mmCIF file of C-alpha atoms and ligand atoms in Angstrom:
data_model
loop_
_atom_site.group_PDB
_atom_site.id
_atom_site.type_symbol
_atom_site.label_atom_id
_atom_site.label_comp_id
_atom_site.label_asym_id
_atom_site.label_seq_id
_atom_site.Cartn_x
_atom_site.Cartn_y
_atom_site.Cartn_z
ATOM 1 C CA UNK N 1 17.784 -13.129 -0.077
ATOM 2 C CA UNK N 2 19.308 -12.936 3.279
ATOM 3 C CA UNK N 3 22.055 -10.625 2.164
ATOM 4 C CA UNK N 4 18.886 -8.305 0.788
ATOM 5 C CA UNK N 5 17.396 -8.931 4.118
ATOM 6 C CA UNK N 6 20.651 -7.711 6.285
ATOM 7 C CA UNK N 7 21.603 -4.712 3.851
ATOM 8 C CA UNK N 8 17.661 -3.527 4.503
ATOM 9 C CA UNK N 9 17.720 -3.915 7.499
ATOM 10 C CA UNK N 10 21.434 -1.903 7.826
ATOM 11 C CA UNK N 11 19.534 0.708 5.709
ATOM 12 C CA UNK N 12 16.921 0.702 8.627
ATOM 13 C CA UNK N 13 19.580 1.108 11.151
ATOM 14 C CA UNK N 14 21.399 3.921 8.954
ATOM 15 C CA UNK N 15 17.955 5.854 9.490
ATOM 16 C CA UNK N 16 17.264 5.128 13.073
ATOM 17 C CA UNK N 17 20.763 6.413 13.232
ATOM 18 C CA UNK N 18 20.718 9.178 11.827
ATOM 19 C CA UNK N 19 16.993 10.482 12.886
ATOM 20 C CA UNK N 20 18.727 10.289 16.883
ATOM 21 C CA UNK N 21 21.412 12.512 15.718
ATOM 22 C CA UNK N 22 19.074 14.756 14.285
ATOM 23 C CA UNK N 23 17.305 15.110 17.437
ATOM 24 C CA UNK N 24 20.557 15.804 19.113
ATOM 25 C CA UNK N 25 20.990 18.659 16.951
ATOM 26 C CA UNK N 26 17.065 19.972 17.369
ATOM 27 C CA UNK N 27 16.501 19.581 13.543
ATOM 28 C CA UNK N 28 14.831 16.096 11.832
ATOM 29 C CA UNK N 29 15.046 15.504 7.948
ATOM 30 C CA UNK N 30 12.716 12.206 8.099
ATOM 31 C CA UNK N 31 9.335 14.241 8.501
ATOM 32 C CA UNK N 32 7.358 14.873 11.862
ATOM 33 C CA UNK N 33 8.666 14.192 14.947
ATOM 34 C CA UNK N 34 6.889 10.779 14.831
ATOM 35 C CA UNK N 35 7.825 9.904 11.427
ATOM 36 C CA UNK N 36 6.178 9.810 8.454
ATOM 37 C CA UNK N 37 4.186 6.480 8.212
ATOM 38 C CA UNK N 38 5.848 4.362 5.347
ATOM 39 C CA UNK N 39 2.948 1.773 4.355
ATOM 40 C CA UNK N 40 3.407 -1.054 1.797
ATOM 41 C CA UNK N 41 0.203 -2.808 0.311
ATOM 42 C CA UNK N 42 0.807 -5.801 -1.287
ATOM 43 C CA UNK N 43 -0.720 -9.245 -2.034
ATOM 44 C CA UNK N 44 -0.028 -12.889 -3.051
ATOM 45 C CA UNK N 45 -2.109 -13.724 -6.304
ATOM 46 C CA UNK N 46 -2.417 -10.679 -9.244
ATOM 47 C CA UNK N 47 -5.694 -8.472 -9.627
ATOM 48 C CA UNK N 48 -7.125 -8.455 -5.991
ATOM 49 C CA UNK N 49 -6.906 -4.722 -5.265
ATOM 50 C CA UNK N 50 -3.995 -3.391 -4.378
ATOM 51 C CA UNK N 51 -3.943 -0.575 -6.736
ATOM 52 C CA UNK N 52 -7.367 0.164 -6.165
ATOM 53 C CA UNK N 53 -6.917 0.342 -2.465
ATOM 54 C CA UNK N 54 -3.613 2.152 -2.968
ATOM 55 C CA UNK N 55 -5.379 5.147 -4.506
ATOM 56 C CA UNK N 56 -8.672 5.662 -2.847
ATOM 57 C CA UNK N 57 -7.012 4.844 0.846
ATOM 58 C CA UNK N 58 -4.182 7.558 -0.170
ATOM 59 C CA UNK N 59 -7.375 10.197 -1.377
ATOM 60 C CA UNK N 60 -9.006 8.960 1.809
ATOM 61 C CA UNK N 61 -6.347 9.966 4.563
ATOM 62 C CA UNK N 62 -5.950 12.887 2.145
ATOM 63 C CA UNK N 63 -8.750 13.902 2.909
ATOM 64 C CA UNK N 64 -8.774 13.307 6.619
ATOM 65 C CA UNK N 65 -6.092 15.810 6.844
ATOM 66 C CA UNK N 66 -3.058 13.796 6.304
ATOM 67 C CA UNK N 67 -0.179 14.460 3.427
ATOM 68 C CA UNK N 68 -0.008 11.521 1.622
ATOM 69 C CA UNK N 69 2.405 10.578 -0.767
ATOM 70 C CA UNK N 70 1.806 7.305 -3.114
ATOM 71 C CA UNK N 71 4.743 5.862 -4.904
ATOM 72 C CA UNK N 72 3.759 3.325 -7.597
ATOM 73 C CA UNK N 73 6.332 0.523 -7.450
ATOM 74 C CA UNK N 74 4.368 -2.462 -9.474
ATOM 75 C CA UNK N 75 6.240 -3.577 -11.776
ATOM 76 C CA UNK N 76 5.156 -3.884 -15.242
ATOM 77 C CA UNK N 77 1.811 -3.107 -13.902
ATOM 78 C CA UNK N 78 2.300 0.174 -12.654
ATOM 79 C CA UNK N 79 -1.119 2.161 -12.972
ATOM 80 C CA UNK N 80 -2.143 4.250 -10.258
ATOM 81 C CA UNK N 81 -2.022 6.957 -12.723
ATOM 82 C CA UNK N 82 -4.146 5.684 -14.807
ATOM 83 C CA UNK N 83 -6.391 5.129 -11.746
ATOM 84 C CA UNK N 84 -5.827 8.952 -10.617
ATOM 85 C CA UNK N 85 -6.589 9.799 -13.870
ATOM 86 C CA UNK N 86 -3.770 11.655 -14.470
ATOM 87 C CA UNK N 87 -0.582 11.672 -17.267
ATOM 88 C CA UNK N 88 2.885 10.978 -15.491
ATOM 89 C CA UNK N 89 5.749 12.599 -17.062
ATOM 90 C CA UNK N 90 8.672 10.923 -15.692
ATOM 91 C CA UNK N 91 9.161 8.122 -13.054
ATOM 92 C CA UNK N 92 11.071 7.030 -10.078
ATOM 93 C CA UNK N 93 14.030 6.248 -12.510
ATOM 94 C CA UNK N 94 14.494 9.430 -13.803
ATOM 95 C CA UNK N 95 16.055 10.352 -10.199
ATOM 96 C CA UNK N 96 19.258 8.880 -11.360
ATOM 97 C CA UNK N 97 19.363 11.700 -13.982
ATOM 98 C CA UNK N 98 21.752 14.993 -12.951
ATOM 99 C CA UNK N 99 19.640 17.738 -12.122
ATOM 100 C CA UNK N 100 16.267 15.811 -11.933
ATOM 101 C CA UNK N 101 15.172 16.980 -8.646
ATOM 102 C CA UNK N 102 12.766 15.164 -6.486
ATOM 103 C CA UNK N 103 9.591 17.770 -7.386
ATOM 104 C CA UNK N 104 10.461 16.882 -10.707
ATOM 105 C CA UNK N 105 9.044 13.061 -10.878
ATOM 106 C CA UNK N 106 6.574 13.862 -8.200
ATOM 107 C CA UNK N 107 2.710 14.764 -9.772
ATOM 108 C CA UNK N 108 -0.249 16.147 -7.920
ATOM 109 C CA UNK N 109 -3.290 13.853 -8.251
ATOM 110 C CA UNK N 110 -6.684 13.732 -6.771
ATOM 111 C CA UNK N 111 -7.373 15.214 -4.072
ATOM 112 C CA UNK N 112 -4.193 17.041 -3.648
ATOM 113 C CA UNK N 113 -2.290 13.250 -3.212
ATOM 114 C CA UNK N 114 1.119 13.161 -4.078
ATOM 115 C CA UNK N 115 2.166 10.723 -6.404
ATOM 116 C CA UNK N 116 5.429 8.995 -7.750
ATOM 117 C CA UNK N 117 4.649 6.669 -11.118
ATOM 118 C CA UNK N 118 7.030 3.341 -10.755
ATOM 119 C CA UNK N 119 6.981 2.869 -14.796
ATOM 120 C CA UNK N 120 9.467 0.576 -15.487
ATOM 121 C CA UNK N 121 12.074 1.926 -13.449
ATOM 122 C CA UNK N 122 12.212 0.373 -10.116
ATOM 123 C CA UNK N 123 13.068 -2.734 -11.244
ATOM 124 C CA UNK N 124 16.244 -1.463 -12.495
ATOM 125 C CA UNK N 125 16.681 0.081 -9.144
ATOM 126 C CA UNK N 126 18.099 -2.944 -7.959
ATOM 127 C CA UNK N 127 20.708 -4.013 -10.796
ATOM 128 C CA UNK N 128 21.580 -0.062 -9.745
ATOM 129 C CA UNK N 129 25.740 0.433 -8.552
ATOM 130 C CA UNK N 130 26.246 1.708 -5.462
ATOM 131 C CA UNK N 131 26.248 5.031 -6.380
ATOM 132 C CA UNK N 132 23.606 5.169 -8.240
ATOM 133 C CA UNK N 133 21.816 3.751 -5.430
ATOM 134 C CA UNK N 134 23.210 6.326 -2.879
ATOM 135 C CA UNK N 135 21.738 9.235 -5.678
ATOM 136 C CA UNK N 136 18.331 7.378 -5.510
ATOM 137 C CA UNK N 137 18.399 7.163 -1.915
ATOM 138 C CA UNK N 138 19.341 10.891 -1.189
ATOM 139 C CA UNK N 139 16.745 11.907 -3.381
ATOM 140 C CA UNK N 140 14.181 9.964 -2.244
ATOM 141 C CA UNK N 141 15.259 10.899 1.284
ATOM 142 C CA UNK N 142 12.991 13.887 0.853
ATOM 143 C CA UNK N 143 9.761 12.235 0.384
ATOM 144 C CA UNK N 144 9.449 12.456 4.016
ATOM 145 C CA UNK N 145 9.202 15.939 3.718
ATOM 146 C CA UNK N 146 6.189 15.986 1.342
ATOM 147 C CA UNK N 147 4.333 13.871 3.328
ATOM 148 C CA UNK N 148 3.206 12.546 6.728
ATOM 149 C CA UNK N 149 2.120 8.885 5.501
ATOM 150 C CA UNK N 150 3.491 7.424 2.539
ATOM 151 C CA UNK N 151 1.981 4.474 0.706
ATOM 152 C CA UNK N 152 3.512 2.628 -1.820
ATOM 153 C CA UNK N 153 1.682 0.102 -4.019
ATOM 154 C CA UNK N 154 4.053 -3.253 -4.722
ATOM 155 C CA UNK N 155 3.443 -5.680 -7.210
ATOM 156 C CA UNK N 156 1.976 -9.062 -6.154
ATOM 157 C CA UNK N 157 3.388 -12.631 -4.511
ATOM 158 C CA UNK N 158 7.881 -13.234 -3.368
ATOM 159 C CA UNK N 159 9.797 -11.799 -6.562
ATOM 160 C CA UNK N 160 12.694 -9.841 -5.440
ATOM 161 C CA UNK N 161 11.326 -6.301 -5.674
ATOM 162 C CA UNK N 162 8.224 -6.909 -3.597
ATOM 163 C CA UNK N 163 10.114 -8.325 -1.128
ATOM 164 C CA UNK N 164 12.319 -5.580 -0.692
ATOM 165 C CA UNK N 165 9.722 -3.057 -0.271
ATOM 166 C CA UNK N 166 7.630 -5.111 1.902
ATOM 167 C CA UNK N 167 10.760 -5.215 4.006
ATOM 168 C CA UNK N 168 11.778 -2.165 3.711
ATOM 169 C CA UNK N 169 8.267 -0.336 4.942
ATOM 170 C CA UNK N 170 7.281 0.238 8.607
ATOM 171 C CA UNK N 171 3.941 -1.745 8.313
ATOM 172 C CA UNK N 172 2.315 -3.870 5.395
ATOM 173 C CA UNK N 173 -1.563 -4.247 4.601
ATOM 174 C CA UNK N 174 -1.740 -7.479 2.757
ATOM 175 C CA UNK N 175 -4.553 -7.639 0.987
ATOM 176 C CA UNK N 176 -6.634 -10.691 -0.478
ATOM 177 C CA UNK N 177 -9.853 -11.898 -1.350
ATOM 178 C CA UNK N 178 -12.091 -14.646 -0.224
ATOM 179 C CA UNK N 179 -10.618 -16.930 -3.809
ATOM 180 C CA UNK N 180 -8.738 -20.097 -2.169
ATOM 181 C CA UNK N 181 -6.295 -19.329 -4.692
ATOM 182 C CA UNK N 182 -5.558 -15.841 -3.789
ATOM 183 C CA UNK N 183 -5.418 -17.077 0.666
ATOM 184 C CA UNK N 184 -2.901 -19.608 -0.600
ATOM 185 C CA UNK N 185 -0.915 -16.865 -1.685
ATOM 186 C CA UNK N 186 -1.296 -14.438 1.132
ATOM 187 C CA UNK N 187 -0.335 -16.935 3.280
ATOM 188 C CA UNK N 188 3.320 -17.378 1.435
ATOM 189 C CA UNK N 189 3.668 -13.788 1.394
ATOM 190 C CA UNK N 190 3.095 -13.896 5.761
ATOM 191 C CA UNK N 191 5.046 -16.779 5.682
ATOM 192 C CA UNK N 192 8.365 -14.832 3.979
ATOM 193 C CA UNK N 193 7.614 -12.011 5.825
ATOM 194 C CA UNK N 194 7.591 -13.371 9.430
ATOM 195 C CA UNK N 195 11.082 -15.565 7.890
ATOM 196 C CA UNK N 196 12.617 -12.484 7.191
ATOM 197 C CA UNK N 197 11.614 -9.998 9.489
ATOM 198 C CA UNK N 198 11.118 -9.716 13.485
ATOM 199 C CA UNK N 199 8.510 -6.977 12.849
ATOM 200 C CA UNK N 200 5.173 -8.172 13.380
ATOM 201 C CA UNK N 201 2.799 -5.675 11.712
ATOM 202 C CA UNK N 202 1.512 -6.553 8.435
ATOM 203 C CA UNK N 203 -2.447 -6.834 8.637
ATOM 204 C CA UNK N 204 -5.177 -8.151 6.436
ATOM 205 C CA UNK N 205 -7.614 -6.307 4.191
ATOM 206 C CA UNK N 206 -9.888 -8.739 2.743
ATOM 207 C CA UNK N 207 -11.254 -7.344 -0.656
ATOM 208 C CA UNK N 208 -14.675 -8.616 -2.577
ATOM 209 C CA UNK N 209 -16.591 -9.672 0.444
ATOM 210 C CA UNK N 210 -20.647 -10.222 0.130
ATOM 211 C CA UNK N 211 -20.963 -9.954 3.769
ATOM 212 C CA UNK N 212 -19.031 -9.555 6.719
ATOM 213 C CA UNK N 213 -19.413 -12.936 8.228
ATOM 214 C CA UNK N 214 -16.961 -13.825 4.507
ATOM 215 C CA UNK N 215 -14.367 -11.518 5.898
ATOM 216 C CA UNK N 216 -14.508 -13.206 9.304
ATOM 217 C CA UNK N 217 -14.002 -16.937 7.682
ATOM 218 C CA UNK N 218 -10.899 -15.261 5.365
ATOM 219 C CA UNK N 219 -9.450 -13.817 8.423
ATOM 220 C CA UNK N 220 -10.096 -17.169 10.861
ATOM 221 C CA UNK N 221 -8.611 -19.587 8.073
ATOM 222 C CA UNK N 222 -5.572 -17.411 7.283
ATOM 223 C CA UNK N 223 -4.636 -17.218 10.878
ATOM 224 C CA UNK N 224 -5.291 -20.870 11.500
ATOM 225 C CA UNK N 225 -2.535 -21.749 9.356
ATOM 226 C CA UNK N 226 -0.277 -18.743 10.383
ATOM 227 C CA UNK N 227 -0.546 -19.880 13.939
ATOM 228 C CA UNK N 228 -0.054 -23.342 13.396
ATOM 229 C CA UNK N 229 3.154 -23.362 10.948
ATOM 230 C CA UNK N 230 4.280 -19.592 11.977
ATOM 231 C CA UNK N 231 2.994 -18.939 15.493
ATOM 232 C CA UNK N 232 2.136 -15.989 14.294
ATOM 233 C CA UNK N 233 -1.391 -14.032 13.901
ATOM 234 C CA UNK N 234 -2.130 -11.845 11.139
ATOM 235 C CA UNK N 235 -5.018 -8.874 12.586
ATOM 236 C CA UNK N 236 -7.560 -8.158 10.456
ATOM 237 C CA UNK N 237 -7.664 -4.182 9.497
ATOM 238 C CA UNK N 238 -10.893 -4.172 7.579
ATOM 239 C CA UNK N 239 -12.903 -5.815 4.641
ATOM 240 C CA UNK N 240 -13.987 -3.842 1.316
ATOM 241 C CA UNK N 241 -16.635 -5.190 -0.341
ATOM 242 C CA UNK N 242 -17.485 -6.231 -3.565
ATOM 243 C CA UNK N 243 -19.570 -3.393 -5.098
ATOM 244 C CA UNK N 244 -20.325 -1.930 -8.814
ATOM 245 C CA UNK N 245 -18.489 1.139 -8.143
ATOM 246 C CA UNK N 246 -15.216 -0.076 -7.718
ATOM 247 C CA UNK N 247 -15.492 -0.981 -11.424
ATOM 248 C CA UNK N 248 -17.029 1.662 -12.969
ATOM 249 C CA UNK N 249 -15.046 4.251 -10.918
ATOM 250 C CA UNK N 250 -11.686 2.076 -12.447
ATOM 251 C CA UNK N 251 -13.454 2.870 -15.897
ATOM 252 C CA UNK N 252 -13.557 6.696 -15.251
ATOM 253 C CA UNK N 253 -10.194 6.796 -13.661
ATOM 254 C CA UNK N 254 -11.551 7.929 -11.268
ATOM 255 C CA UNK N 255 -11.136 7.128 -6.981
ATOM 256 C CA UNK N 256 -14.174 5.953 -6.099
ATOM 257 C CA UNK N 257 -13.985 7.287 -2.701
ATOM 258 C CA UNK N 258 -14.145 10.746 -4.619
ATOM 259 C CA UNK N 259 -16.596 9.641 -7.705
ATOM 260 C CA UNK N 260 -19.096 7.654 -5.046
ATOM 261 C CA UNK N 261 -18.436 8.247 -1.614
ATOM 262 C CA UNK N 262 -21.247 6.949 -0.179
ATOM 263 C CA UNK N 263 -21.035 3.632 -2.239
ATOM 264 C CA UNK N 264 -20.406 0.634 0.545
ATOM 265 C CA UNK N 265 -16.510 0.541 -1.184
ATOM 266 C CA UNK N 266 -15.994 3.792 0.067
ATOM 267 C CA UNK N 267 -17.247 3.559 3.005
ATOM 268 C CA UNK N 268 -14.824 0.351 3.657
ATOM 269 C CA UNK N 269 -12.144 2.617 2.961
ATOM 270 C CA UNK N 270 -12.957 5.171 4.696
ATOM 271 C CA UNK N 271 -13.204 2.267 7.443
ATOM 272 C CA UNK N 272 -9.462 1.510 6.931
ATOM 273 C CA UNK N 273 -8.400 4.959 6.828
ATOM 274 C CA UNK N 274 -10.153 5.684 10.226
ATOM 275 C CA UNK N 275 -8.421 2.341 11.734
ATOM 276 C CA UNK N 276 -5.078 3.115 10.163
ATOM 277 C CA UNK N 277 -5.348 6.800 11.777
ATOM 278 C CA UNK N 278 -6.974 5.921 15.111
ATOM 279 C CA UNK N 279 -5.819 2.164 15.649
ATOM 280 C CA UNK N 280 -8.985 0.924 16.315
ATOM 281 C CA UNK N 281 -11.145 -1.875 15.051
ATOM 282 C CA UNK N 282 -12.472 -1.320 11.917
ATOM 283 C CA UNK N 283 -16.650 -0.478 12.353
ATOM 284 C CA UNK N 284 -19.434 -2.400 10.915
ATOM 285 C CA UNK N 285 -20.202 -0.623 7.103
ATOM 286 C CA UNK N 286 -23.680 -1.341 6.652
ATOM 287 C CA UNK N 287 -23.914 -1.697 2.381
ATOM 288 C CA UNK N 288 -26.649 0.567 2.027
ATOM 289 C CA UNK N 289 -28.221 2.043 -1.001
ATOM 290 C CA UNK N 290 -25.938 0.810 -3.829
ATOM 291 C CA UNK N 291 -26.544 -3.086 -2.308
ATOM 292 C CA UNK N 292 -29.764 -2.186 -2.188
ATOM 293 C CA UNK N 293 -30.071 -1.330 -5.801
ATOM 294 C CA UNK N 294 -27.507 -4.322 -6.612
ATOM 295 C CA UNK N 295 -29.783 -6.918 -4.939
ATOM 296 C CA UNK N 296 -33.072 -6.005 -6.485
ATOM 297 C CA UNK N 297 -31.399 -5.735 -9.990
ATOM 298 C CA UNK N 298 -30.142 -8.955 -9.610
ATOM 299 C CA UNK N 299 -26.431 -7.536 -9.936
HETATM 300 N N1 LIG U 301 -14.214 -4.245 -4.155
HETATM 301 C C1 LIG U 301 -14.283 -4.493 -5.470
HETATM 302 N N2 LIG U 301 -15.486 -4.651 -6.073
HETATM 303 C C2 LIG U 301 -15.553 -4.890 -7.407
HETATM 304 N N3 LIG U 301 -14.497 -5.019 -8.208
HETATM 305 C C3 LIG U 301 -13.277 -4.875 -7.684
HETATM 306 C C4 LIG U 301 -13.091 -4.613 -6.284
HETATM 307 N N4 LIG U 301 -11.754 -4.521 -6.046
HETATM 308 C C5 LIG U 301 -11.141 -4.734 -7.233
HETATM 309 N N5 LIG U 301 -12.043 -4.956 -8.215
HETATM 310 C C6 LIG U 301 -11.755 -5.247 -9.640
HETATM 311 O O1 LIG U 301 -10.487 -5.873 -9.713
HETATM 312 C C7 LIG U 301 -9.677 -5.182 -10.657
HETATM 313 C C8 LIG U 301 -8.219 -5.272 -10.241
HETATM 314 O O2 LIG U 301 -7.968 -4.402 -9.157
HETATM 315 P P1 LIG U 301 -6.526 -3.741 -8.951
HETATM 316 O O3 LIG U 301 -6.657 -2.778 -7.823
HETATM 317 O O4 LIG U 301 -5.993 -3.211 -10.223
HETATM 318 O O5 LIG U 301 -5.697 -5.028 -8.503
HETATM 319 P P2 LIG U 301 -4.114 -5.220 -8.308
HETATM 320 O O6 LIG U 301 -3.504 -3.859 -8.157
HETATM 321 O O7 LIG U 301 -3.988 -6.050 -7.072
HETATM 322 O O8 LIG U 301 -3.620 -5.943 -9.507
HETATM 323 C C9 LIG U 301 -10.244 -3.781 -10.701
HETATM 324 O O9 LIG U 301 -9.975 -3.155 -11.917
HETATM 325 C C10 LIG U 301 -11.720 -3.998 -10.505
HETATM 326 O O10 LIG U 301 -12.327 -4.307 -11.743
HETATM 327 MG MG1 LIG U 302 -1.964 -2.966 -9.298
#
């Protein structure tokens, strides 16, 4: 693991490297100026949002002007085109093929997002050789160029791959939901994360909430423990909350922040989106008409 750890963080270097050359020379091949935004969403426990958040918060920036590319790297469980309702022809993998270009393996889904399907290849990507890593890596290189923020969805808890990406990307939401299990688990994944890494900016989206006094308790216990065994806090980014259209939206294949914008999921997202864009505190999303309708049907 700490040999993974160094050679990321050489691979870091490499780029920081080579974008201060590129300013020398007045042109930059990693994006804007800033940088595009490279954000990882992952979790502890299995089934607590990620690829749901993945794909609405990509169609949500989307729409608030940004380029946004999504790459799909959940092993095994790789569906954000099923959730973009959309067919993927070929995957990350199929980089490693001569003459597969980059705009090959990358599909247009809702909202105009930019997507990359993991399939079954990015676990390979790691038993890769060296060169076949450097042909990945050049390849790849051009996402930067599709897109100001990319997000890439990681499969859940410390196997090998999520670790890597989580490593590997500028800033991590972790995301969880109020289920003891599922804080247990976010709290290993902070706990790896502040081990192997100096970077302090993973934050917490806490998924399923009834209310927002839940996400408050989910935010105060994880960061009881980080402080006390870490000395570290984990900020709070936003909540989502449990609501009806998350799952029928996931039975459309549809994004809910597309199929019911105005649901109080959306609106969360929406939420994030603004926070992620503006850096400021998430506001209050009242649950409005959908809650309304979900309390006095007894749902
Ligand atoms: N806010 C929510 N409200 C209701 N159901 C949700 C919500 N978030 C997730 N779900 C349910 O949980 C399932 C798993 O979500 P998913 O995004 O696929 O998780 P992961 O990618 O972490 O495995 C969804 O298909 C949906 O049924
Ligand atoms: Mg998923």
């Amino acid at each position: 693991m700490s040999d993974q750890a160094s050679r990321l963080r050489n691979l870091l270097e490499e780029r920081a490297e080579a974008e201060a050359l590129a300013r020398k020379v007045g042109s930059l091949p990693f994006g804007t100026a800033q940088g595009t935004r490279v954000i990882a969403i992952t979790s502890g426990k299995g089934g607590v949002g990620k690829t749901n958040l993945a794909v609405n918060l990509s169609v949500a920036l989307q729409l608030s002007g940004q380029r946004v590319m999504l790459i799909d790297a959940d092993i095994g469980m790789a569906n954000v085109n099923l959730l973009m309702g959309a067919v993927t022809r070929r995957s990350l993998i199929d980089l490693l093929t001569d003459g597969v270009k980059l705009e090959d393996v990358v599909e247009n889904g809702a909202a105009g997002v930019k997507y990359i399907s993991g399939a079954a290849g990015v676990e390979a990507a790691w038993n890769l050789n060296r060169g076949e890593q450097r042909k990945l890596h050049k390849k790849l290189g051009r996402c930067s160029e599709m897109a100001d923020i990319i997000i890439i969805d990681t499969g859940a808890g410390l196997n090998r791959n999520v670790v890597e990406f989580v490593l590997a990307a500028e800033e991590v939401l972790l995301i969880t939901t109020p289920e003891p299990t599922a804080l247990a688990d976010a709290y290993a994944v902070v706990k790896a994360y502040a081990t192997y890494t100096d970077r302090r900016n993973i934050k917490l989206i806490v998924n399923r909430i009834h209310d927002e006094d839940e996400c408050d308790a989910v935010a105060d216990k994880i960061n009881q423990t980080t402080q006390k065994f870490l000395g570290v806090s984990v900020d709070c980014l936003g909540y989502i909350y449990e609501d009806r259209a998350v799952i029928d939206a996931v039975h459309r294949q549809e994004p809910f922040v597309l199929s019911a914008p105005n649901s109080s999921a959306a609106r969360c997202v929406f939420e994030i989106a603004r926070g992620l864009l503006i850096g400021d505190k998430m506001a209050s999303v009242a649950k409005g008409w959908r809650a309304f309708l979900d309390r006095l049907f007894g749902y």
